Coordinates of C-alpha atoms in Angstrom, one line a residue:
X127 CA 47.7 -39.9 -4.0
X128 CA 46.5 -37.2 -1.6
X129 CA 46.4 -33.5 -2.6
X130 CA 47.2 -32.6 1.1
X131 CA 50.9 -31.8 1.0
X132 CA 53.3 -29.1 2.0
X133 CA 55.4 -29.6 -1.1
X134 CA 55.9 -26.4 -3.0
X135 CA 53.8 -26.2 -6.2
X136 CA 51.5 -29.0 -5.2
X137 CA 47.9 -28.3 -4.2
X138 CA 46.7 -28.4 -0.6
X139 CA 43.1 -29.1 0.0
X140 CA 40.9 -27.5 2.7
X141 CA 37.2 -27.6 3.6
X142 CA 36.3 -24.1 4.8
X143 CA 33.0 -23.6 6.8
X144 CA 31.9 -20.0 7.1
X145 CA 29.0 -19.3 9.6
X146 CA 27.0 -16.1 10.2
X147 CA 25.0 -13.9 8.0
X148 CA 26.5 -15.2 4.7
X149 CA 23.5 -16.0 2.5
X150 CA 21.7 -13.5 0.4
X151 CA 24.5 -10.9 0.8
X152 CA 26.7 -11.7 -2.2
X153 CA 29.0 -14.0 -0.2
X154 CA 29.4 -16.8 -2.8
X155 CA 30.2 -14.3 -5.7
X156 CA 32.7 -12.7 -3.4
X157 CA 34.3 -16.1 -2.7
X158 CA 34.4 -16.8 -6.4
X159 CA 36.3 -13.5 -7.1
X160 CA 38.7 -14.1 -4.2
X161 CA 39.4 -17.7 -5.5
X162 CA 40.3 -16.3 -8.9
X163 CA 42.4 -13.6 -7.3
X164 CA 44.5 -16.1 -5.3
X165 CA 44.5 -19.0 -7.8
X166 CA 42.3 -21.2 -5.8
X167 CA 40.4 -24.1 -7.4
X168 CA 37.3 -25.9 -6.1
X169 CA 33.8 -24.8 -5.3
X170 CA 31.5 -22.8 -3.0
X171 CA 27.9 -23.5 -2.0
X172 CA 25.1 -22.4 0.4
X173 CA 23.7 -25.0 2.7
X174 CA 21.9 -25.2 6.0
X175 CA 25.0 -24.3 8.0
X176 CA 26.0 -21.2 6.0
X177 CA 28.6 -21.3 3.3
X178 CA 30.8 -24.3 2.5
X179 CA 34.0 -24.0 0.5
X180 CA 36.2 -26.8 -0.8
X181 CA 39.5 -25.3 -2.0
X182 CA 42.8 -26.4 -3.5
X183 CA 45.9 -24.3 -3.9
X184 CA 49.4 -23.9 -2.6
X185 CA 49.4 -23.6 1.1
X186 CA 50.5 -20.0 1.2
X187 CA 47.8 -19.1 -1.4
X188 CA 45.1 -20.9 0.6
X189 CA 46.2 -19.0 3.8
X190 CA 45.9 -15.7 2.0
X191 CA 42.6 -16.7 0.6
X192 CA 41.1 -17.6 4.0
X193 CA 42.4 -14.3 5.5
X194 CA 40.8 -12.4 2.6
X195 CA 37.4 -14.1 3.3
X196 CA 37.1 -12.1 6.5
X197 CA 39.0 -9.0 5.5
X198 CA 37.2 -8.4 2.2
X199 CA 33.7 -9.7 3.0
X200 CA 30.6 -8.1 1.4
X201 CA 29.1 -5.1 3.3
X202 CA 25.9 -6.8 4.4
X203 CA 27.6 -10.0 5.7
X204 CA 28.5 -10.8 9.2
X205 CA 30.9 -13.7 9.9
X206 CA 30.7 -15.4 13.3
X207 CA 33.2 -18.2 12.6
X208 CA 35.5 -19.7 9.9
X209 CA 36.4 -23.3 10.5
X210 CA 39.0 -25.3 8.4
X211 CA 39.7 -29.0 8.0
X212 CA 42.1 -30.8 5.8
X213 CA 40.6 -32.1 2.6
X214 CA 41.9 -35.3 1.0
X215 CA 41.1 -35.9 -2.7
X216 CA 41.9 -39.4 -3.6
X217 CA 42.0 -38.6 -7.3
X218 CA 45.4 -37.9 -8.9
X219 CA 44.7 -34.2 -9.6
X220 CA 42.9 -31.3 -7.9
X221 CA 39.7 -29.8 -9.5
X222 CA 40.2 -27.5 -12.4
X223 CA 38.9 -23.9 -12.0
X224 CA 36.5 -22.6 -9.3
X225 CA 32.7 -22.7 -9.5
X226 CA 29.6 -21.9 -7.5
X227 CA 27.9 -25.2 -6.9
X228 CA 24.2 -25.9 -6.4
X229 CA 22.9 -25.1 -2.9
X230 CA 22.0 -27.8 -0.4
X231 CA 19.2 -27.5 2.2
X232 CA 18.9 -30.7 4.2
X233 CA 19.0 -28.7 7.5
X234 CA 19.3 -25.2 8.6
X235 CA 21.6 -23.5 11.1
X236 CA 22.5 -20.3 9.3
X237 CA 21.5 -16.6 9.6
X238 CA 18.9 -14.9 7.4
X239 CA 19.9 -11.5 6.1
X240 CA 17.6 -8.5 6.9
X241 CA 16.2 -6.4 4.0
X242 CA 18.7 -3.7 3.0
X243 CA 18.2 -0.2 1.7
X244 CA 19.1 0.6 -1.9
X245 CA 22.9 1.0 -2.4
X246 CA 24.5 4.0 -4.0
X247 CA 25.4 2.0 -7.2
X248 CA 21.8 1.0 -7.8
X249 CA 20.5 4.4 -7.0
X250 CA 22.9 5.9 -9.6
X251 CA 21.5 3.5 -12.2
X252 CA 17.9 4.4 -11.4
X253 CA 18.7 8.1 -11.9
X254 CA 20.7 7.7 -15.1
X255 CA 18.5 8.2 -18.2
X256 CA 21.0 6.2 -20.3
X257 CA 20.9 3.2 -18.0
X258 CA 18.6 0.3 -18.8
X259 CA 17.3 0.5 -15.2
X260 CA 16.4 4.2 -15.4
X261 CA 13.4 4.7 -13.1
X262 CA 13.1 1.0 -12.4
X263 CA 11.6 0.9 -8.9
X264 CA 12.8 -2.6 -8.0
X265 CA 16.5 -2.2 -8.8
X266 CA 18.7 -4.2 -6.5
X267 CA 22.0 -6.1 -6.4
X268 CA 23.9 -8.4 -4.0
X269 CA 24.6 -5.4 -1.7
X270 CA 21.0 -4.3 -1.3
X271 CA 17.3 -5.1 -1.7
X272 CA 14.7 -7.5 -0.3
X273 CA 15.7 -10.5 1.8
X274 CA 13.5 -11.6 4.8
X275 CA 10.4 -10.0 3.2
X276 CA 10.5 -12.3 0.2
X277 CA 12.0 -15.5 1.5
X278 CA 9.9 -18.7 2.1
X279 CA 12.7 -21.0 3.1
X280 CA 16.4 -21.3 2.9
X281 CA 18.8 -21.5 1.2
X282 CA 18.2 -18.0 -0.1
X283 CA 17.9 -18.8 -3.8
X284 CA 15.4 -17.4 -6.2
X285 CA 13.1 -20.4 -6.4
X286 CA 12.5 -20.1 -2.6
X287 CA 11.4 -16.5 -2.8
X288 CA 8.5 -14.5 -4.2
X289 CA 10.8 -13.6 -7.2
X290 CA 10.4 -17.2 -8.5
X291 CA 7.6 -16.2 -10.8
X292 CA 9.8 -13.7 -12.6
X293 CA 12.1 -15.4 -15.1
X294 CA 15.2 -13.3 -15.8
X295 CA 15.6 -11.8 -19.3
X296 CA 18.8 -12.5 -21.1
X297 CA 20.5 -9.2 -20.0
X298 CA 19.7 -9.9 -16.3
X299 CA 20.8 -13.5 -16.7
X300 CA 24.1 -12.4 -18.2
X301 CA 24.6 -10.2 -15.1
X302 CA 23.7 -13.1 -12.9
X303 CA 26.2 -15.4 -14.5
X304 CA 29.1 -12.8 -14.8
X305 CA 31.5 -13.2 -11.9
X306 CA 32.7 -9.6 -12.6
X307 CA 29.3 -8.1 -12.3
X308 CA 27.8 -6.6 -9.1
X309 CA 24.7 -8.7 -9.7
X310 CA 26.6 -12.0 -9.9
X311 CA 24.2 -14.5 -8.3
X312 CA 21.9 -11.7 -7.1
X313 CA 18.7 -13.7 -6.4
X314 CA 16.3 -10.7 -6.7
X315 CA 17.9 -9.4 -9.9
X316 CA 15.3 -7.8 -12.3
X317 CA 14.7 -5.0 -14.7
X318 CA 11.9 -3.3 -16.7
X319 CA 11.8 -6.2 -19.1
X320 CA 11.4 -9.1 -16.8
X321 CA 10.8 -8.0 -13.2
X322 CA 7.9 -6.8 -11.0
X323 CA 6.0 -3.7 -12.2
X324 CA 4.4 -0.9 -10.2
X325 CA 0.9 0.5 -11.2
X326 CA -1.3 3.2 -9.9
X327 CA -5.0 2.4 -9.5
X328 CA -8.1 3.7 -7.9
X329 CA -9.2 1.9 -4.8
X330 CA -12.7 1.5 -6.2
X331 CA -11.4 -0.2 -9.3
X332 CA -12.6 2.5 -11.7
X333 CA -10.5 3.2 -14.7
X334 CA -8.7 6.6 -14.9
X335 CA -6.0 8.1 -17.0
X336 CA -2.7 9.2 -15.5
X337 CA -1.8 11.6 -18.4
X338 CA -3.3 14.5 -16.5
X339 CA -1.0 13.7 -13.5
X340 CA 2.4 13.0 -15.2
X341 CA 4.3 12.6 -18.4
X342 CA 6.5 9.9 -16.8
X343 CA 5.1 6.9 -15.0
X344 CA 2.7 5.7 -12.3
X345 CA 5.1 6.5 -9.5
X346 CA 5.4 10.1 -10.6
X347 CA 1.6 10.3 -11.0
X348 CA 1.3 9.0 -7.4
X349 CA 3.4 11.9 -6.2
X350 CA 1.2 14.4 -8.1
X351 CA -1.8 13.0 -6.2
X352 CA 0.0 13.4 -2.8
X353 CA 0.9 17.0 -3.7
X354 CA -2.7 17.6 -4.5
X355 CA -3.8 16.5 -1.0
X356 CA -4.7 12.9 -1.6
X357 CA -4.0 10.0 0.7
X358 CA -2.4 7.1 -1.3
X359 CA -1.8 3.5 -0.1
X360 CA 1.6 2.4 -1.3
X361 CA 2.8 -1.2 -1.3
X362 CA 6.4 -1.2 0.0
X363 CA 9.0 -3.9 0.7
X364 CA 7.4 -5.4 3.8
X365 CA 3.9 -4.1 3.8
X366 CA 1.5 -1.3 2.7
X367 CA 1.9 2.3 3.9
X368 CA -0.4 5.3 3.8
X369 CA 1.2 8.4 2.3
X370 CA 0.2 12.1 2.6
X371 CA 1.7 15.5 2.4
X372 CA 3.1 16.2 5.9
X373 CA 2.5 20.0 5.5
X374 CA -1.2 19.7 4.6
X375 CA -3.1 19.9 7.9
X376 CA -6.5 19.0 6.4
X377 CA -5.1 15.9 4.8
X378 CA -3.1 14.7 7.8
X379 CA -6.0 15.3 10.1
X380 CA -8.3 13.3 7.8
X381 CA -5.7 10.5 7.8
X382 CA -5.5 10.5 11.6
X383 CA -9.3 10.3 11.9
X384 CA -9.6 7.6 9.3
X385 CA -6.9 5.4 10.9
X386 CA -8.4 6.0 14.3
X387 CA -5.0 7.0 15.5
X388 CA -5.8 9.8 17.8
X389 CA -2.6 10.6 19.7
X390 CA 0.5 8.7 18.4
X391 CA 2.8 10.7 16.1
X392 CA 3.1 9.7 12.4
X393 CA 6.4 8.7 10.9
X394 CA 7.7 10.6 7.9
X395 CA 10.0 10.1 5.0
X396 CA 12.0 12.9 3.3
X397 CA 13.9 13.0 0.0
X398 CA 17.2 13.9 1.7
X399 CA 18.9 15.2 4.8
X400 CA 18.6 18.8 3.7
X401 CA 14.8 18.5 3.9
X402 CA 14.9 16.8 7.3
X403 CA 17.2 19.6 8.7
X404 CA 14.6 22.2 8.0
X405 CA 12.5 20.6 10.8
X406 CA 14.9 18.8 13.1
X407 CA 18.4 18.9 14.6
X408 CA 20.4 16.0 13.1
X409 CA 23.7 14.9 14.8
X410 CA 26.5 12.9 13.1
X411 CA 25.3 9.7 14.8
X412 CA 21.7 10.3 13.6
X413 CA 22.9 11.1 10.1
X414 CA 24.8 7.8 10.0
X415 CA 21.7 5.9 11.1
X416 CA 19.5 7.6 8.5
X417 CA 22.0 6.8 5.8
X418 CA 22.7 3.2 7.0
X419 CA 21.7 0.1 5.0
X420 CA 19.1 -0.6 7.8
X421 CA 17.5 2.8 7.1
X422 CA 15.3 3.0 10.2
X423 CA 12.9 5.7 11.4
X424 CA 15.1 7.9 13.6
X425 CA 13.6 10.0 16.4
X426 CA 15.0 13.5 16.1
X427 CA 14.6 16.7 18.2
X428 CA 12.6 19.5 16.7
X429 CA 14.4 22.7 15.8
X430 CA 12.9 26.2 15.3
X431 CA 12.8 26.0 11.5
X432 CA 9.9 25.1 9.1
X433 CA 6.6 23.9 10.5
X434 CA 4.7 20.7 9.6
X435 CA 1.0 20.1 9.9
X436 CA 0.0 20.1 13.6
X437 CA -1.6 16.7 13.3
X438 CA 1.6 15.0 12.4
X439 CA 2.9 14.8 16.0
X440 CA 0.6 16.6 18.4
X441 CA 2.3 18.0 21.5
X442 CA 5.6 16.3 20.6
X443 CA 9.1 17.8 20.8
X444 CA 10.6 15.1 18.5
X445 CA 9.7 13.7 15.1
X446 CA 10.3 10.3 13.5
X447 CA 12.1 10.6 10.1
X448 CA 13.4 8.1 7.6
X449 CA 15.1 8.4 4.2
X450 CA 14.0 6.5 1.1
X451 CA 15.1 2.9 1.4
X452 CA 13.9 1.4 -1.9
X453 CA 14.3 2.6 -5.5
X454 CA 10.5 3.1 -5.5
X455 CA 10.7 5.5 -2.6
X456 CA 13.6 7.4 -4.2
X457 CA 11.6 7.8 -7.4
X458 CA 8.5 8.8 -5.5
X459 CA 10.2 11.7 -3.7
X460 CA 12.5 12.9 -6.4
X461 CA 10.5 16.1 -6.9
X462 CA 9.1 16.4 -3.4
X463 CA 10.8 19.2 -1.5
X464 CA 8.9 18.6 1.7
X465 CA 8.2 15.5 3.9
X466 CA 5.5 13.0 3.5
X467 CA 3.7 11.1 6.2
X468 CA 4.5 7.4 5.6
X469 CA 2.6 5.5 8.2
X470 CA 1.7 1.8 8.4
X471 CA -1.1 0.7 6.1
X472 CA -3.7 -0.3 8.7
X473 CA -6.2 0.8 11.3
X474 CA -4.8 1.6 14.7
X475 CA -3.4 -1.6 16.5
X476 CA -3.9 -3.8 13.4
X477 CA -0.9 -5.3 11.6
X478 CA 0.1 -3.8 8.2
X479 CA -1.6 -5.0 5.1
X480 CA 0.6 -7.1 2.9
X481 CA -1.9 -8.6 0.4
X482 CA -3.4 -6.6 -2.4
X483 CA -7.0 -7.8 -1.8
X484 CA -6.6 -7.2 1.9
X485 CA -5.3 -3.7 1.3
X486 CA -8.3 -2.9 -0.9
X487 CA -10.7 -4.2 1.7
X488 CA -9.1 -2.6 4.8
X489 CA -7.6 0.6 3.3
X490 CA -10.4 1.4 0.8
X491 CA -12.0 3.8 3.3
X492 CA -8.7 5.5 4.1
X493 CA -7.3 6.1 0.6
X494 CA -8.8 6.8 -2.8
X495 CA -5.7 5.5 -4.7
X496 CA -3.2 2.7 -4.4
X497 CA 0.3 2.3 -5.8
X498 CA 0.9 -1.4 -5.9
X499 CA 3.2 -4.0 -7.6
X500 CA 3.2 -7.6 -8.5
X501 CA 6.0 -8.9 -6.3
X502 CA 4.5 -10.8 -3.3
X503 CA 5.3 -9.8 0.3
X504 CA 5.9 -13.2 2.0
X505 CA 6.7 -11.8 5.5
X506 CA 5.4 -8.7 7.0
X507 CA 8.0 -6.1 8.2
X508 CA 7.2 -2.8 9.9
X509 CA 9.8 0.0 9.8
X510 CA 12.3 -0.1 12.6
X511 CA 12.4 2.8 15.1
X512 CA 15.7 3.9 16.8
X513 CA 16.9 6.8 18.9
X514 CA 20.3 8.0 19.8
X515 CA 20.6 8.4 23.6
X516 CA 23.9 9.5 25.1
X517 CA 25.7 8.7 21.8
X518 CA 24.4 5.1 22.0
X519 CA 21.8 3.8 19.5
X520 CA 18.7 2.4 21.2
X521 CA 16.4 0.2 19.0
X522 CA 12.9 1.0 20.1
X523 CA 11.2 -1.2 17.5
X524 CA 13.2 -4.0 15.9
X525 CA 11.9 -4.8 12.4
X526 CA 13.0 -4.1 8.8
X527 CA 16.7 -3.8 8.5
X528 CA 17.5 -5.5 11.8
X529 CA 15.4 -8.7 12.0
X530 CA 16.3 -11.5 12.0
X531 CA 20.0 -10.5 12.6
X532 CA 21.1 -12.6 15.7
X533 CA 22.1 -11.0 18.9
X534 CA 25.3 -12.4 20.4
X535 CA 24.8 -13.4 24.0
X536 CA 27.4 -13.4 26.8
X537 CA 29.7 -16.2 27.8
X538 CA 27.9 -19.4 28.9
X539 CA 24.9 -19.2 26.6
X540 CA 26.6 -21.1 23.9
X541 CA 26.1 -24.3 26.0
X542 CA 22.6 -23.4 27.2
X543 CA 19.5 -25.3 26.2
X544 CA 17.5 -24.1 23.2
X545 CA 14.7 -21.8 24.4
X546 CA 11.6 -20.5 22.7
X547 CA 10.6 -17.3 24.5
X548 CA 7.0 -16.4 23.7
X549 CA 7.1 -12.7 24.4
X550 CA 4.5 -10.5 26.0
X551 CA 1.0 -9.3 25.2
X552 CA 1.8 -5.8 24.1
X553 CA 4.3 -4.9 21.3
X554 CA 5.0 -8.6 21.0
X555 CA 8.3 -10.0 19.7
X556 CA 9.2 -13.6 20.4
X557 CA 12.7 -14.9 20.6
X558 CA 14.7 -18.1 19.7
X559 CA 17.8 -18.8 21.9
X560 CA 20.4 -21.3 20.7
X561 CA 24.1 -21.6 20.2
X562 CA 25.0 -18.5 22.2
X563 CA 22.7 -16.3 20.1
X564 CA 19.2 -14.7 20.5
X565 CA 17.1 -14.4 17.3
X566 CA 14.4 -11.9 18.0
X567 CA 11.6 -11.7 15.5
X568 CA 10.4 -8.5 13.9
X569 CA 7.9 -6.4 15.8
X570 CA 4.4 -8.0 15.7
X571 CA 2.2 -5.8 17.8
X572 CA -0.5 -6.2 20.4
X573 CA -1.8 -9.7 20.5
X574 CA -5.4 -8.9 21.6
X575 CA -6.0 -7.8 17.9
X576 CA -7.0 -10.9 16.0
X577 CA -4.9 -10.2 12.9
X578 CA -1.8 -9.5 15.0
X579 CA -2.3 -12.8 16.8
X580 CA -2.6 -14.6 13.5
X581 CA 0.6 -12.9 12.4
X582 CA 2.2 -14.0 15.6
X583 CA 1.4 -17.6 14.8
X584 CA 2.6 -17.2 11.2
X585 CA 5.9 -15.9 12.3
X586 CA 6.4 -18.6 15.0
X587 CA 6.0 -21.2 12.3
X588 CA 8.2 -19.2 9.8
X589 CA 11.1 -18.8 12.2
X590 CA 11.0 -22.4 13.4
X591 CA 11.1 -23.4 9.7
X592 CA 13.8 -21.0 8.6
X593 CA 16.1 -21.9 11.5
X594 CA 15.1 -25.6 11.8
X595 CA 14.6 -24.7 15.5
X596 CA 13.4 -27.3 18.0
X597 CA 13.0 -25.9 21.5
X598 CA 14.1 -27.7 24.6
X599 CA 12.4 -25.2 26.9
X600 CA 9.5 -22.8 26.6
X601 CA 9.5 -19.5 28.5
X602 CA 6.4 -17.3 29.0
X603 CA 5.4 -14.3 30.9
X604 CA 4.0 -15.0 34.4
X605 CA 0.7 -13.3 33.6
X606 CA -1.8 -16.1 33.1
X607 CA -4.1 -14.3 30.7
X608 CA -1.6 -13.2 28.1
X609 CA -2.3 -14.9 24.8
X610 CA 1.4 -15.6 24.4
X611 CA 1.4 -17.3 27.8
X612 CA -1.6 -19.4 26.9
X613 CA -0.1 -20.5 23.6
X614 CA 3.2 -21.3 25.4
X615 CA 1.4 -23.5 27.8
X616 CA -0.4 -25.3 25.0
X617 CA 2.9 -25.9 23.1
X618 CA 4.5 -27.1 26.3
X619 CA 1.8 -29.7 26.7
X620 CA 1.7 -30.7 23.0
X621 CA 5.5 -31.1 22.8
X622 CA 6.1 -32.3 26.3
X623 CA 8.6 -29.6 27.0
X624 CA 9.3 -27.9 30.4
X625 CA 7.8 -24.4 30.7
X626 CA 9.3 -21.5 32.7
X627 CA 7.0 -18.6 33.6
X628 CA 8.9 -15.3 34.3
X629 CA 7.8 -12.1 35.8
X630 CA 8.3 -9.5 33.1
X631 CA 10.2 -7.0 35.3
X632 CA 12.7 -9.8 35.9
X633 CA 12.9 -10.3 32.2
X634 CA 13.7 -6.5 31.7
X635 CA 16.6 -6.8 34.2
X636 CA 17.9 -10.0 32.6
X637 CA 17.9 -8.4 29.1
X638 CA 19.9 -5.4 30.4
X639 CA 22.4 -7.8 32.0
X640 CA 22.7 -9.7 28.6
X641 CA 23.1 -6.4 26.7
X642 CA 26.0 -5.5 28.9
X643 CA 27.8 -8.8 28.6
X644 CA 27.1 -10.3 32.0
X645 CA 28.0 -14.0 31.8
X646 CA 25.3 -16.6 32.3
X647 CA 27.1 -18.0 35.4
X648 CA 28.3 -14.5 36.5
X649 CA 26.5 -14.6 39.8
X650 CA 24.7 -11.8 41.5
X651 CA 25.4 -8.2 40.6
X652 CA 25.0 -7.1 44.2

């Protein structure tokens, strides 16, 4: 007997395939809640294509269930398609209840969620002295927290991330298994008892006592050091930063000289918008960007208010500000009523440090103290940089919060060959093109620096693995001496793939055409 029937009161079966950014964003728990709401039985799981649901209910209930999937999706998710097929169960009865089934990972064609800034609910817990996560710097839930920075492979399940080494305590496990909890199946769930821990140390390894700096914890002691004019290396979500008081000219100038960054302005972080508005004009559009879950650095026009250290942004009429985007940053700035410089933890033109030993070696001459933690950073992510121009948001550096969110391409690209575009020599970012989407990797940097080139190779392997991507064509810049061009030629020869060399001004024009929706076969614009 088939369960597929239109008879009233008898279960109808459907297999529902949801594609898009639907892993690591609380999608399965949301499906679980919707299934219970509409009386649907069956299961949901992650696999290489996205999310797969097998569902049984009366036909009208299933229709309402499917409509709710898109109408009530989690805030970090993005659905590109929902496909339905009839499901025939040759047993005499439909499944009982609804469950989240074990993930499958035979192959991969789904999107990876970007890292997301701490949500309001988690922030309230961190600030509540009666909550068990009071002042816990790695608080997160299905609506926020690390994603790309900690993932090794998909599906996005805890064993495949740098959280695998942290076994959840009973309280966290109860949240993880409670379908009514915000942390239901939150893969990075943790607390003081079982999760990563932050600690403040001297760069030279010498023992010191924090009691003279704070009565709270290592993060508060770190802020005391910054207020006293120290430069501190801080391990963040996608790499190390160097932090300093942005109003202390002597400290900021020392940081600039030590980093060998002689002209470029420093990015800053401020506790809240009120602090930023003392230095810059902030429009409604810019406010929305600063407060968004992507939490990028936003370039803002200076006002005639308070002054910062002259060395923060020499001869500039704009400043780059961001708001705290992890619980650690919120805790760090809670008693800081002025901005801090928060610049990449590196020397000029080098990639950010992500490993603890590497940070001590490379940043030991720049900072006397380091605030680190024991959650590994799998994938390096710089801060994204955006600017509002003519009420439109322009992404100047695509990284944390945006990568690797796919970019929808115009009509015609869905049938185009799969392309690996190697990127340029400076400010490199390569791109995978397949299925009508472009997946641009996070900002890497200038490839002539050896560590940046090594990071480039790492990310190429990572993205091809995460997306099970097999190129049919390779595209490089026409410049024969670009390292990206040379590598593209080697890959073309090794894989026996056609290579296309493109003049980079042509690439600029083509990207503008794509951005404005010009079809692949749209012909000449002239």
